[in-house]
């Protein structure tokens, strides 16, 4: 199963909106075949593993990271392929929480006489972590949100004059571009858009699809001569406005090729939740939230930050007016703070990267 998980990772960045899946077929301690879902529209892991077998897999065991599908999509059901191949036993590491699956595939296999075992423990946990965006979207209809920030040793993301380029080192910034390529959307607030005029594209080798660029811009103020708007024909750009935005402002952005979402709600946190509902309905499963502090605080207040990746640079800024990474309403007490379920720390060039998972789906 660990090998199946390794195989699944090979499809990262290419299978969306499908999940990452790996499969290994074995009999009497001999591996007969292995495969993974390499790209959306290509064969699923189970079918790829069966096709790779040079020896007939009748009576063999298949180890697969996700419950086999039983519905017709871009490809036929994997349950049919498993039964037709004569696989006698299927070991599954994680469930498929989507309404069209959710145990149905396992039931079909059992009805066809296949012995099905669903494992738990660390290997099951690892398999679920492969597909957190897929799992949250299936369960809530909203995308998974990962907040990324770079801060000084004293917790600031910019000096009191607003200078923030660059707090993190070159290696860290390169890693962020790889992250962007893995997400469906990259998100900032209008303050960051006006101050930095960013592109928000994934500029790293091997990128096959650019993420949607998202700007939370309540009054639809984004200039049409900004880098974001000018590149809308090459990389999708969506502005999330509020009902406070004027019709002329919305029409101005639409005429420039910008997609506009109008989010409802009386508070910033409520508008974040409504916007995520609308983005989820559009098929967006994952959002990389890059700031700024006000927007990040609104996401945290809404309870919609699922993961955090924080670069801490070896510098101290000081200054009463220097901004922190998150604002918003925040927690009243330590007891009401949002706690991480797991954390990992590593060194990236000159920086320290802290990765924290606030919830698991």
PDB file of C-alpha atoms in Angstrom, residues 43-345:
ATOM      1  CA  UNK A  43      -7.070   5.523 -17.355  1.00  0.00           C
ATOM      2  CA  UNK A  44      -7.697   5.271 -13.628  1.00  0.00           C
ATOM      3  CA  UNK A  45      -5.083   3.672 -11.401  1.00  0.00           C
ATOM      4  CA  UNK A  46      -6.854   0.318 -11.182  1.00  0.00           C
ATOM      5  CA  UNK A  47      -7.180  -0.010 -14.959  1.00  0.00           C
ATOM      6  CA  UNK A  48      -3.581   1.122 -15.493  1.00  0.00           C
ATOM      7  CA  UNK A  49      -2.352  -1.464 -12.984  1.00  0.00           C
ATOM      8  CA  UNK A  50      -4.322  -4.258 -14.659  1.00  0.00           C
ATOM      9  CA  UNK A  51      -3.015  -3.227 -18.098  1.00  0.00           C
ATOM     10  CA  UNK A  52       0.580  -3.329 -16.831  1.00  0.00           C
ATOM     11  CA  UNK A  53       0.355  -6.979 -15.746  1.00  0.00           C
ATOM     12  CA  UNK A  54       2.496  -9.311 -17.830  1.00  0.00           C
ATOM     13  CA  UNK A  55       1.063 -12.299 -15.945  1.00  0.00           C
ATOM     14  CA  UNK A  56      -2.689 -12.940 -15.744  1.00  0.00           C
ATOM     15  CA  UNK A  57      -3.876 -11.371 -12.440  1.00  0.00           C
ATOM     16  CA  UNK A  58      -6.682 -13.895 -11.839  1.00  0.00           C
ATOM     17  CA  UNK A  59      -6.893 -14.575  -8.114  1.00  0.00           C
ATOM     18  CA  UNK A  60      -4.500 -11.751  -7.216  1.00  0.00           C
ATOM     19  CA  UNK A  61      -4.865  -8.956  -4.659  1.00  0.00           C
ATOM     20  CA  UNK A  62      -5.143  -5.295  -5.622  1.00  0.00           C
ATOM     21  CA  UNK A  63      -3.956  -2.627  -3.201  1.00  0.00           C
ATOM     22  CA  UNK A  64      -5.522   0.739  -4.047  1.00  0.00           C
ATOM     23  CA  UNK A  65      -5.348   4.068  -2.231  1.00  0.00           C
ATOM     24  CA  UNK A  66      -8.975   5.089  -2.879  1.00  0.00           C
ATOM     25  CA  UNK A  67     -12.240   3.201  -3.127  1.00  0.00           C
ATOM     26  CA  UNK A  68     -12.674   2.075  -6.768  1.00  0.00           C
ATOM     27  CA  UNK A  69     -15.255   4.031  -8.772  1.00  0.00           C
ATOM     28  CA  UNK A  70     -18.463   2.366  -9.928  1.00  0.00           C
ATOM     29  CA  UNK A  71     -19.871   5.047 -12.235  1.00  0.00           C
ATOM     30  CA  UNK A  72     -19.352   6.081 -15.841  1.00  0.00           C
ATOM     31  CA  UNK A  73     -17.388   9.311 -16.213  1.00  0.00           C
ATOM     32  CA  UNK A  74     -14.520  10.081 -18.558  1.00  0.00           C
ATOM     33  CA  UNK A  75     -13.711   6.360 -18.264  1.00  0.00           C
ATOM     34  CA  UNK A  76     -15.759   3.190 -17.502  1.00  0.00           C
ATOM     35  CA  UNK A  77     -16.202   1.981 -13.889  1.00  0.00           C
ATOM     36  CA  UNK A  78     -13.095   0.532 -12.262  1.00  0.00           C
ATOM     37  CA  UNK A  79     -15.245  -2.037 -10.468  1.00  0.00           C
ATOM     38  CA  UNK A  80     -16.090  -3.598 -13.864  1.00  0.00           C
ATOM     39  CA  UNK A  81     -12.397  -3.791 -14.786  1.00  0.00           C
ATOM     40  CA  UNK A  82     -11.501  -5.415 -11.454  1.00  0.00           C
ATOM     41  CA  UNK A  83     -14.202  -8.060 -11.743  1.00  0.00           C
ATOM     42  CA  UNK A  84     -13.381  -8.769 -15.414  1.00  0.00           C
ATOM     43  CA  UNK A  85      -9.689  -9.219 -14.577  1.00  0.00           C
ATOM     44  CA  UNK A  86     -10.510 -11.884 -11.998  1.00  0.00           C
ATOM     45  CA  UNK A  87      -9.019  -9.946  -9.062  1.00  0.00           C
ATOM     46  CA  UNK A  88     -10.021 -11.931  -5.985  1.00  0.00           C
ATOM     47  CA  UNK A  89      -9.182  -9.472  -3.208  1.00  0.00           C
ATOM     48  CA  UNK A  90      -9.122  -5.662  -3.017  1.00  0.00           C
ATOM     49  CA  UNK A  91      -7.459  -3.780  -0.163  1.00  0.00           C
ATOM     50  CA  UNK A  92      -8.552  -0.131   0.070  1.00  0.00           C
ATOM     51  CA  UNK A  93      -6.812   2.611   2.071  1.00  0.00           C
ATOM     52  CA  UNK A  94      -9.444   5.394   1.989  1.00  0.00           C
ATOM     53  CA  UNK A  95     -13.098   5.968   1.187  1.00  0.00           C
ATOM     54  CA  UNK A  96     -14.488   8.111  -1.627  1.00  0.00           C
ATOM     55  CA  UNK A  97     -16.793  10.662   0.083  1.00  0.00           C
ATOM     56  CA  UNK A  98     -18.559  11.806  -3.105  1.00  0.00           C
ATOM     57  CA  UNK A  99     -22.302  11.124  -3.360  1.00  0.00           C
ATOM     58  CA  UNK A 100     -21.879   9.013  -6.513  1.00  0.00           C
ATOM     59  CA  UNK A 101     -19.452   6.672  -4.729  1.00  0.00           C
ATOM     60  CA  UNK A 102     -19.353   6.552  -0.905  1.00  0.00           C
ATOM     61  CA  UNK A 103     -19.269   2.790  -0.414  1.00  0.00           C
ATOM     62  CA  UNK A 104     -21.149   1.812  -3.566  1.00  0.00           C
ATOM     63  CA  UNK A 105     -18.039   0.529  -5.337  1.00  0.00           C
ATOM     64  CA  UNK A 106     -17.106  -1.664  -2.396  1.00  0.00           C
ATOM     65  CA  UNK A 107     -20.648  -3.045  -2.245  1.00  0.00           C
ATOM     66  CA  UNK A 108     -20.588  -3.927  -5.952  1.00  0.00           C
ATOM     67  CA  UNK A 109     -17.262  -5.743  -5.561  1.00  0.00           C
ATOM     68  CA  UNK A 110     -18.553  -7.753  -2.603  1.00  0.00           C
ATOM     69  CA  UNK A 111     -21.709  -8.658  -4.521  1.00  0.00           C
ATOM     70  CA  UNK A 112     -19.463  -9.989  -7.311  1.00  0.00           C
ATOM     71  CA  UNK A 113     -17.614 -12.233  -4.855  1.00  0.00           C
ATOM     72  CA  UNK A 114     -14.521 -10.063  -4.397  1.00  0.00           C
ATOM     73  CA  UNK A 115     -13.047 -10.032  -0.897  1.00  0.00           C
ATOM     74  CA  UNK A 116     -12.814  -6.383   0.189  1.00  0.00           C
ATOM     75  CA  UNK A 117     -10.694  -5.095   3.076  1.00  0.00           C
ATOM     76  CA  UNK A 118     -10.650  -1.438   4.148  1.00  0.00           C
ATOM     77  CA  UNK A 119      -7.531  -0.702   6.185  1.00  0.00           C
ATOM     78  CA  UNK A 120      -7.039   1.947   8.852  1.00  0.00           C
ATOM     79  CA  UNK A 121      -4.117   3.327  10.825  1.00  0.00           C
ATOM     80  CA  UNK A 122      -1.179   5.327   9.481  1.00  0.00           C
ATOM     81  CA  UNK A 123      -1.401   4.061   5.898  1.00  0.00           C
ATOM     82  CA  UNK A 124      -5.065   5.057   5.719  1.00  0.00           C
ATOM     83  CA  UNK A 125      -4.206   8.479   7.125  1.00  0.00           C
ATOM     84  CA  UNK A 126      -1.516   8.937   4.471  1.00  0.00           C
ATOM     85  CA  UNK A 127      -3.967   7.972   1.737  1.00  0.00           C
ATOM     86  CA  UNK A 128      -6.545  10.502   2.955  1.00  0.00           C
ATOM     87  CA  UNK A 129      -3.931  13.254   3.047  1.00  0.00           C
ATOM     88  CA  UNK A 130      -3.296  12.697  -0.668  1.00  0.00           C
ATOM     89  CA  UNK A 131      -6.711  14.123  -1.500  1.00  0.00           C
ATOM     90  CA  UNK A 132      -7.668  16.707   1.097  1.00  0.00           C
ATOM     91  CA  UNK A 133      -9.039  19.229  -1.465  1.00  0.00           C
ATOM     92  CA  UNK A 134     -11.093  16.502  -3.165  1.00  0.00           C
ATOM     93  CA  UNK A 135     -12.427  15.312   0.191  1.00  0.00           C
ATOM     94  CA  UNK A 136     -13.393  18.744   1.534  1.00  0.00           C
ATOM     95  CA  UNK A 137     -15.105  19.682  -1.719  1.00  0.00           C
ATOM     96  CA  UNK A 138     -17.050  16.408  -1.704  1.00  0.00           C
ATOM     97  CA  UNK A 139     -18.191  16.889   1.895  1.00  0.00           C
ATOM     98  CA  UNK A 140     -18.892  20.631   2.036  1.00  0.00           C
ATOM     99  CA  UNK A 141     -19.087  21.861  -1.551  1.00  0.00           C
ATOM    100  CA  UNK A 142     -16.341  24.383  -0.743  1.00  0.00           C
ATOM    101  CA  UNK A 143     -12.634  24.351  -1.687  1.00  0.00           C
ATOM    102  CA  UNK A 144      -9.839  23.588   0.727  1.00  0.00           C
ATOM    103  CA  UNK A 145      -7.982  26.761   1.722  1.00  0.00           C
ATOM    104  CA  UNK A 146      -4.273  26.880   2.483  1.00  0.00           C
ATOM    105  CA  UNK A 147      -2.914  30.139   3.873  1.00  0.00           C
ATOM    106  CA  UNK A 148       0.655  30.992   2.909  1.00  0.00           C
ATOM    107  CA  UNK A 149       2.656  33.828   4.415  1.00  0.00           C
ATOM    108  CA  UNK A 150       6.239  34.984   4.885  1.00  0.00           C
ATOM    109  CA  UNK A 151       7.097  36.828   8.092  1.00  0.00           C
ATOM    110  CA  UNK A 152      10.010  38.151  10.076  1.00  0.00           C
ATOM    111  CA  UNK A 153      11.230  36.661  13.328  1.00  0.00           C
ATOM    112  CA  UNK A 154       9.053  39.173  15.181  1.00  0.00           C
ATOM    113  CA  UNK A 155       5.934  38.191  13.216  1.00  0.00           C
ATOM    114  CA  UNK A 156       5.669  41.012  10.680  1.00  0.00           C
ATOM    115  CA  UNK A 157       4.869  40.678   6.961  1.00  0.00           C
ATOM    116  CA  UNK A 158       5.906  44.205   5.994  1.00  0.00           C
ATOM    117  CA  UNK A 159       7.758  47.170   7.472  1.00  0.00           C
ATOM    118  CA  UNK A 160       5.846  50.130   8.845  1.00  0.00           C
ATOM    119  CA  UNK A 161       6.347  51.832   5.463  1.00  0.00           C
ATOM    120  CA  UNK A 162       4.736  48.855   3.681  1.00  0.00           C
ATOM    121  CA  UNK A 163       7.889  47.343   2.166  1.00  0.00           C
ATOM    122  CA  UNK A 164       7.689  43.539   1.938  1.00  0.00           C
ATOM    123  CA  UNK A 165       9.975  42.549  -0.972  1.00  0.00           C
ATOM    124  CA  UNK A 166      11.457  40.258  -0.173  1.00  0.00           C
ATOM    125  CA  UNK A 167      11.074  38.880   3.345  1.00  0.00           C
ATOM    126  CA  UNK A 168      11.539  35.257   2.308  1.00  0.00           C
ATOM    127  CA  UNK A 169      14.504  33.937   0.361  1.00  0.00           C
ATOM    128  CA  UNK A 170      14.745  32.872  -3.265  1.00  0.00           C
ATOM    129  CA  UNK A 171      14.331  29.153  -2.477  1.00  0.00           C
ATOM    130  CA  UNK A 172      11.109  29.837  -0.577  1.00  0.00           C
ATOM    131  CA  UNK A 173       9.684  31.972  -3.382  1.00  0.00           C
ATOM    132  CA  UNK A 174      10.502  29.248  -5.909  1.00  0.00           C
ATOM    133  CA  UNK A 175       8.648  26.722  -3.757  1.00  0.00           C
ATOM    134  CA  UNK A 176       5.573  28.970  -3.692  1.00  0.00           C
ATOM    135  CA  UNK A 177       5.454  28.919  -7.495  1.00  0.00           C
ATOM    136  CA  UNK A 178       5.348  25.109  -7.367  1.00  0.00           C
ATOM    137  CA  UNK A 179       2.517  25.304  -4.845  1.00  0.00           C
ATOM    138  CA  UNK A 180       0.562  27.623  -7.124  1.00  0.00           C
ATOM    139  CA  UNK A 181       0.737  25.023  -9.874  1.00  0.00           C
ATOM    140  CA  UNK A 182      -0.856  22.482  -7.508  1.00  0.00           C
ATOM    141  CA  UNK A 183      -3.865  24.646  -6.613  1.00  0.00           C
ATOM    142  CA  UNK A 184      -7.019  25.427  -8.550  1.00  0.00           C
ATOM    143  CA  UNK A 185      -6.909  29.082  -7.494  1.00  0.00           C
ATOM    144  CA  UNK A 186      -4.527  31.637  -5.958  1.00  0.00           C
ATOM    145  CA  UNK A 187      -6.133  34.359  -3.872  1.00  0.00           C
ATOM    146  CA  UNK A 188      -5.272  37.870  -2.634  1.00  0.00           C
ATOM    147  CA  UNK A 189      -7.154  40.955  -1.469  1.00  0.00           C
ATOM    148  CA  UNK A 190      -7.477  44.244  -3.340  1.00  0.00           C
ATOM    149  CA  UNK A 191      -4.966  45.883  -0.981  1.00  0.00           C
ATOM    150  CA  UNK A 192      -2.237  43.483  -2.080  1.00  0.00           C
ATOM    151  CA  UNK A 193      -3.292  43.818  -5.719  1.00  0.00           C
ATOM    152  CA  UNK A 194      -3.006  47.615  -5.611  1.00  0.00           C
ATOM    153  CA  UNK A 195       0.235  47.672  -3.598  1.00  0.00           C
ATOM    154  CA  UNK A 196       2.183  44.963  -5.441  1.00  0.00           C
ATOM    155  CA  UNK A 197       0.533  44.683  -8.894  1.00  0.00           C
ATOM    156  CA  UNK A 198       1.322  40.927  -8.942  1.00  0.00           C
ATOM    157  CA  UNK A 199       0.799  38.362 -11.691  1.00  0.00           C
ATOM    158  CA  UNK A 200      -0.021  35.435  -9.359  1.00  0.00           C
ATOM    159  CA  UNK A 201       0.909  32.918 -12.055  1.00  0.00           C
ATOM    160  CA  UNK A 202       2.853  29.709 -11.444  1.00  0.00           C
ATOM    161  CA  UNK A 203       6.235  30.407 -13.002  1.00  0.00           C
ATOM    162  CA  UNK A 204       7.968  27.065 -12.689  1.00  0.00           C
ATOM    163  CA  UNK A 205       8.990  24.389 -15.232  1.00  0.00           C
ATOM    164  CA  UNK A 206       6.429  21.812 -16.255  1.00  0.00           C
ATOM    165  CA  UNK A 207       3.273  23.811 -15.527  1.00  0.00           C
ATOM    166  CA  UNK A 208       0.470  22.559 -17.765  1.00  0.00           C
ATOM    167  CA  UNK A 209      -2.331  24.755 -16.438  1.00  0.00           C
ATOM    168  CA  UNK A 210      -2.323  28.100 -14.647  1.00  0.00           C
ATOM    169  CA  UNK A 211      -4.464  28.459 -11.522  1.00  0.00           C
ATOM    170  CA  UNK A 212      -7.395  30.832 -11.456  1.00  0.00           C
ATOM    171  CA  UNK A 213      -6.287  34.179  -9.988  1.00  0.00           C
ATOM    172  CA  UNK A 214      -8.765  35.435  -7.360  1.00  0.00           C
ATOM    173  CA  UNK A 215      -9.003  38.987  -6.011  1.00  0.00           C
ATOM    174  CA  UNK A 216     -11.374  39.795  -3.157  1.00  0.00           C
ATOM    175  CA  UNK A 217     -12.340  43.329  -4.123  1.00  0.00           C
ATOM    176  CA  UNK A 218     -15.554  44.435  -2.426  1.00  0.00           C
ATOM    177  CA  UNK A 219     -15.986  47.636  -4.493  1.00  0.00           C
ATOM    178  CA  UNK A 220     -14.527  46.240  -7.756  1.00  0.00           C
ATOM    179  CA  UNK A 221     -11.651  48.724  -7.787  1.00  0.00           C
ATOM    180  CA  UNK A 222      -9.081  46.557  -9.593  1.00  0.00           C
ATOM    181  CA  UNK A 223      -7.522  48.672 -12.380  1.00  0.00           C
ATOM    182  CA  UNK A 224      -7.973  47.299 -15.884  1.00  0.00           C
ATOM    183  CA  UNK A 225      -4.361  48.227 -16.637  1.00  0.00           C
ATOM    184  CA  UNK A 226      -3.053  46.055 -13.782  1.00  0.00           C
ATOM    185  CA  UNK A 227      -0.941  43.012 -14.626  1.00  0.00           C
ATOM    186  CA  UNK A 228      -3.773  40.807 -13.412  1.00  0.00           C
ATOM    187  CA  UNK A 229      -6.404  42.322 -15.702  1.00  0.00           C
ATOM    188  CA  UNK A 230      -4.104  42.652 -18.707  1.00  0.00           C
ATOM    189  CA  UNK A 231      -3.232  38.942 -18.558  1.00  0.00           C
ATOM    190  CA  UNK A 232      -6.828  37.732 -18.032  1.00  0.00           C
ATOM    191  CA  UNK A 233      -6.964  36.259 -21.575  1.00  0.00           C
ATOM    192  CA  UNK A 234      -3.910  34.061 -20.815  1.00  0.00           C
ATOM    193  CA  UNK A 235      -4.656  33.079 -17.202  1.00  0.00           C
ATOM    194  CA  UNK A 236      -8.177  33.152 -15.722  1.00  0.00           C
ATOM    195  CA  UNK A 237      -8.950  36.033 -13.377  1.00  0.00           C
ATOM    196  CA  UNK A 238     -11.966  36.290 -11.071  1.00  0.00           C
ATOM    197  CA  UNK A 239     -12.878  39.254  -8.881  1.00  0.00           C
ATOM    198  CA  UNK A 240     -15.015  38.598  -5.821  1.00  0.00           C
ATOM    199  CA  UNK A 241     -17.032  41.770  -5.241  1.00  0.00           C
ATOM    200  CA  UNK A 242     -19.741  42.620  -2.714  1.00  0.00           C
ATOM    201  CA  UNK A 243     -23.147  44.177  -3.241  1.00  0.00           C
ATOM    202  CA  UNK A 244     -21.486  47.524  -2.523  1.00  0.00           C
ATOM    203  CA  UNK A 245     -19.803  47.441  -5.939  1.00  0.00           C
ATOM    204  CA  UNK A 246     -21.377  49.722  -8.542  1.00  0.00           C
ATOM    205  CA  UNK A 247     -22.801  48.313 -11.755  1.00  0.00           C
ATOM    206  CA  UNK A 248     -20.442  50.432 -13.847  1.00  0.00           C
ATOM    207  CA  UNK A 249     -17.429  49.047 -11.965  1.00  0.00           C
ATOM    208  CA  UNK A 250     -18.568  45.470 -12.494  1.00  0.00           C
ATOM    209  CA  UNK A 251     -19.243  46.089 -16.185  1.00  0.00           C
ATOM    210  CA  UNK A 252     -15.809  47.692 -16.561  1.00  0.00           C
ATOM    211  CA  UNK A 253     -14.100  44.539 -15.274  1.00  0.00           C
ATOM    212  CA  UNK A 254     -16.282  42.196 -17.318  1.00  0.00           C
ATOM    213  CA  UNK A 255     -15.462  44.160 -20.466  1.00  0.00           C
ATOM    214  CA  UNK A 256     -11.777  43.560 -19.718  1.00  0.00           C
ATOM    215  CA  UNK A 257     -12.345  39.785 -19.669  1.00  0.00           C
ATOM    216  CA  UNK A 258     -12.537  39.450 -15.889  1.00  0.00           C
ATOM    217  CA  UNK A 259     -15.081  37.053 -14.391  1.00  0.00           C
ATOM    218  CA  UNK A 260     -16.990  38.612 -11.491  1.00  0.00           C
ATOM    219  CA  UNK A 261     -18.606  36.908  -8.507  1.00  0.00           C
ATOM    220  CA  UNK A 262     -20.838  38.949  -6.188  1.00  0.00           C
ATOM    221  CA  UNK A 263     -20.651  37.525  -2.665  1.00  0.00           C
ATOM    222  CA  UNK A 264     -23.480  38.042  -0.175  1.00  0.00           C
ATOM    223  CA  UNK A 265     -23.220  38.595   3.568  1.00  0.00           C
ATOM    224  CA  UNK A 266     -23.234  41.316   6.154  1.00  0.00           C
ATOM    225  CA  UNK A 267     -19.651  40.726   7.322  1.00  0.00           C
ATOM    226  CA  UNK A 268     -16.377  39.993   5.593  1.00  0.00           C
ATOM    227  CA  UNK A 269     -16.342  36.474   7.058  1.00  0.00           C
ATOM    228  CA  UNK A 270     -19.866  35.796   5.764  1.00  0.00           C
ATOM    229  CA  UNK A 271     -18.869  37.000   2.304  1.00  0.00           C
ATOM    230  CA  UNK A 272     -15.844  34.695   2.373  1.00  0.00           C
ATOM    231  CA  UNK A 273     -18.076  31.695   3.076  1.00  0.00           C
ATOM    232  CA  UNK A 274     -20.553  32.677   0.362  1.00  0.00           C
ATOM    233  CA  UNK A 275     -17.741  33.214  -2.153  1.00  0.00           C
ATOM    234  CA  UNK A 276     -16.273  29.788  -1.349  1.00  0.00           C
ATOM    235  CA  UNK A 277     -19.695  28.223  -1.865  1.00  0.00           C
ATOM    236  CA  UNK A 278     -19.895  29.853  -5.292  1.00  0.00           C
ATOM    237  CA  UNK A 279     -16.330  28.866  -6.188  1.00  0.00           C
ATOM    238  CA  UNK A 280     -17.007  25.292  -5.116  1.00  0.00           C
ATOM    239  CA  UNK A 281     -20.060  25.211  -7.380  1.00  0.00           C
ATOM    240  CA  UNK A 282     -17.712  26.235 -10.216  1.00  0.00           C
ATOM    241  CA  UNK A 283     -15.561  23.169  -9.508  1.00  0.00           C
ATOM    242  CA  UNK A 284     -12.769  24.913  -7.575  1.00  0.00           C
ATOM    243  CA  UNK A 285     -11.433  22.379  -5.046  1.00  0.00           C
ATOM    244  CA  UNK A 286      -8.398  24.203  -3.638  1.00  0.00           C
ATOM    245  CA  UNK A 287      -7.383  27.804  -2.943  1.00  0.00           C
ATOM    246  CA  UNK A 288      -3.922  29.086  -2.056  1.00  0.00           C
ATOM    247  CA  UNK A 289      -4.547  32.180   0.061  1.00  0.00           C
ATOM    248  CA  UNK A 290      -1.602  34.564  -0.217  1.00  0.00           C
ATOM    249  CA  UNK A 291      -3.018  37.550   1.663  1.00  0.00           C
ATOM    250  CA  UNK A 292      -3.066  40.241   2.738  1.00  0.00           C
ATOM    251  CA  UNK A 293      -3.614  40.425   6.494  1.00  0.00           C
ATOM    252  CA  UNK A 294      -7.191  41.716   6.377  1.00  0.00           C
ATOM    253  CA  UNK A 295      -8.378  39.062   3.937  1.00  0.00           C
ATOM    254  CA  UNK A 296      -6.483  36.306   5.755  1.00  0.00           C
ATOM    255  CA  UNK A 297      -8.161  37.338   9.010  1.00  0.00           C
ATOM    256  CA  UNK A 298     -11.576  37.174   7.342  1.00  0.00           C
ATOM    257  CA  UNK A 299     -10.897  33.609   6.170  1.00  0.00           C
ATOM    258  CA  UNK A 300      -9.790  32.609   9.676  1.00  0.00           C
ATOM    259  CA  UNK A 301     -12.867  34.265  11.222  1.00  0.00           C
ATOM    260  CA  UNK A 302     -15.028  32.299   8.787  1.00  0.00           C
ATOM    261  CA  UNK A 303     -13.384  29.048   9.900  1.00  0.00           C
ATOM    262  CA  UNK A 304     -12.225  28.398   6.342  1.00  0.00           C
ATOM    263  CA  UNK A 305      -8.452  28.112   6.766  1.00  0.00           C
ATOM    264  CA  UNK A 306      -7.665  24.403   6.568  1.00  0.00           C
ATOM    265  CA  UNK A 307      -3.872  24.518   6.360  1.00  0.00           C
ATOM    266  CA  UNK A 308      -1.133  27.086   6.974  1.00  0.00           C
ATOM    267  CA  UNK A 309       2.375  27.269   5.543  1.00  0.00           C
ATOM    268  CA  UNK A 310       4.420  30.021   7.129  1.00  0.00           C
ATOM    269  CA  UNK A 311       7.948  31.017   6.133  1.00  0.00           C
ATOM    270  CA  UNK A 312       9.908  32.627   8.963  1.00  0.00           C
ATOM    271  CA  UNK A 313      12.867  34.667   7.703  1.00  0.00           C
ATOM    272  CA  UNK A 314      15.998  35.392   9.794  1.00  0.00           C
ATOM    273  CA  UNK A 315      15.247  39.114  10.101  1.00  0.00           C
ATOM    274  CA  UNK A 316      13.573  41.353  12.693  1.00  0.00           C
ATOM    275  CA  UNK A 317      11.594  44.404  11.532  1.00  0.00           C
ATOM    276  CA  UNK A 318      10.102  46.025  14.612  1.00  0.00           C
ATOM    277  CA  UNK A 319       7.964  49.141  14.225  1.00  0.00           C
ATOM    278  CA  UNK A 320       4.567  49.986  15.731  1.00  0.00           C
ATOM    279  CA  UNK A 321       2.979  50.219  12.308  1.00  0.00           C
ATOM    280  CA  UNK A 322       4.448  47.022  10.863  1.00  0.00           C
ATOM    281  CA  UNK A 323       1.651  44.639   9.842  1.00  0.00           C
ATOM    282  CA  UNK A 324       1.051  41.153  11.144  1.00  0.00           C
ATOM    283  CA  UNK A 325       0.124  38.239   8.876  1.00  0.00           C
ATOM    284  CA  UNK A 326      -3.520  38.107  10.001  1.00  0.00           C
ATOM    285  CA  UNK A 327      -6.024  40.664  11.217  1.00  0.00           C
ATOM    286  CA  UNK A 328      -9.789  40.190  11.433  1.00  0.00           C
ATOM    287  CA  UNK A 329     -11.809  39.736  14.621  1.00  0.00           C
ATOM    288  CA  UNK A 330      -9.705  36.879  15.979  1.00  0.00           C
ATOM    289  CA  UNK A 331     -10.228  34.748  19.076  1.00  0.00           C
ATOM    290  CA  UNK A 332     -11.246  36.348  22.370  1.00  0.00           C
ATOM    291  CA  UNK A 333      -9.315  33.827  24.445  1.00  0.00           C
ATOM    292  CA  UNK A 334      -6.570  31.264  23.972  1.00  0.00           C
ATOM    293  CA  UNK A 335      -9.197  28.603  24.634  1.00  0.00           C
ATOM    294  CA  UNK A 336     -11.127  29.717  21.542  1.00  0.00           C
ATOM    295  CA  UNK A 337      -8.071  29.819  19.259  1.00  0.00           C
ATOM    296  CA  UNK A 338      -7.993  27.473  16.276  1.00  0.00           C
ATOM    297  CA  UNK A 339      -5.556  24.679  17.090  1.00  0.00           C
ATOM    298  CA  UNK A 340      -3.490  22.719  14.586  1.00  0.00           C
ATOM    299  CA  UNK A 341      -3.999  18.966  14.386  1.00  0.00           C
ATOM    300  CA  UNK A 342      -0.451  18.429  13.118  1.00  0.00           C
ATOM    301  CA  UNK A 343       2.692  20.440  12.412  1.00  0.00           C
ATOM    302  CA  UNK A 344       5.912  19.987  10.500  1.00  0.00           C
ATOM    303  CA  UNK A 345       9.018  22.198  10.457  1.00  0.00           C
TER     304      UNK A 345
END
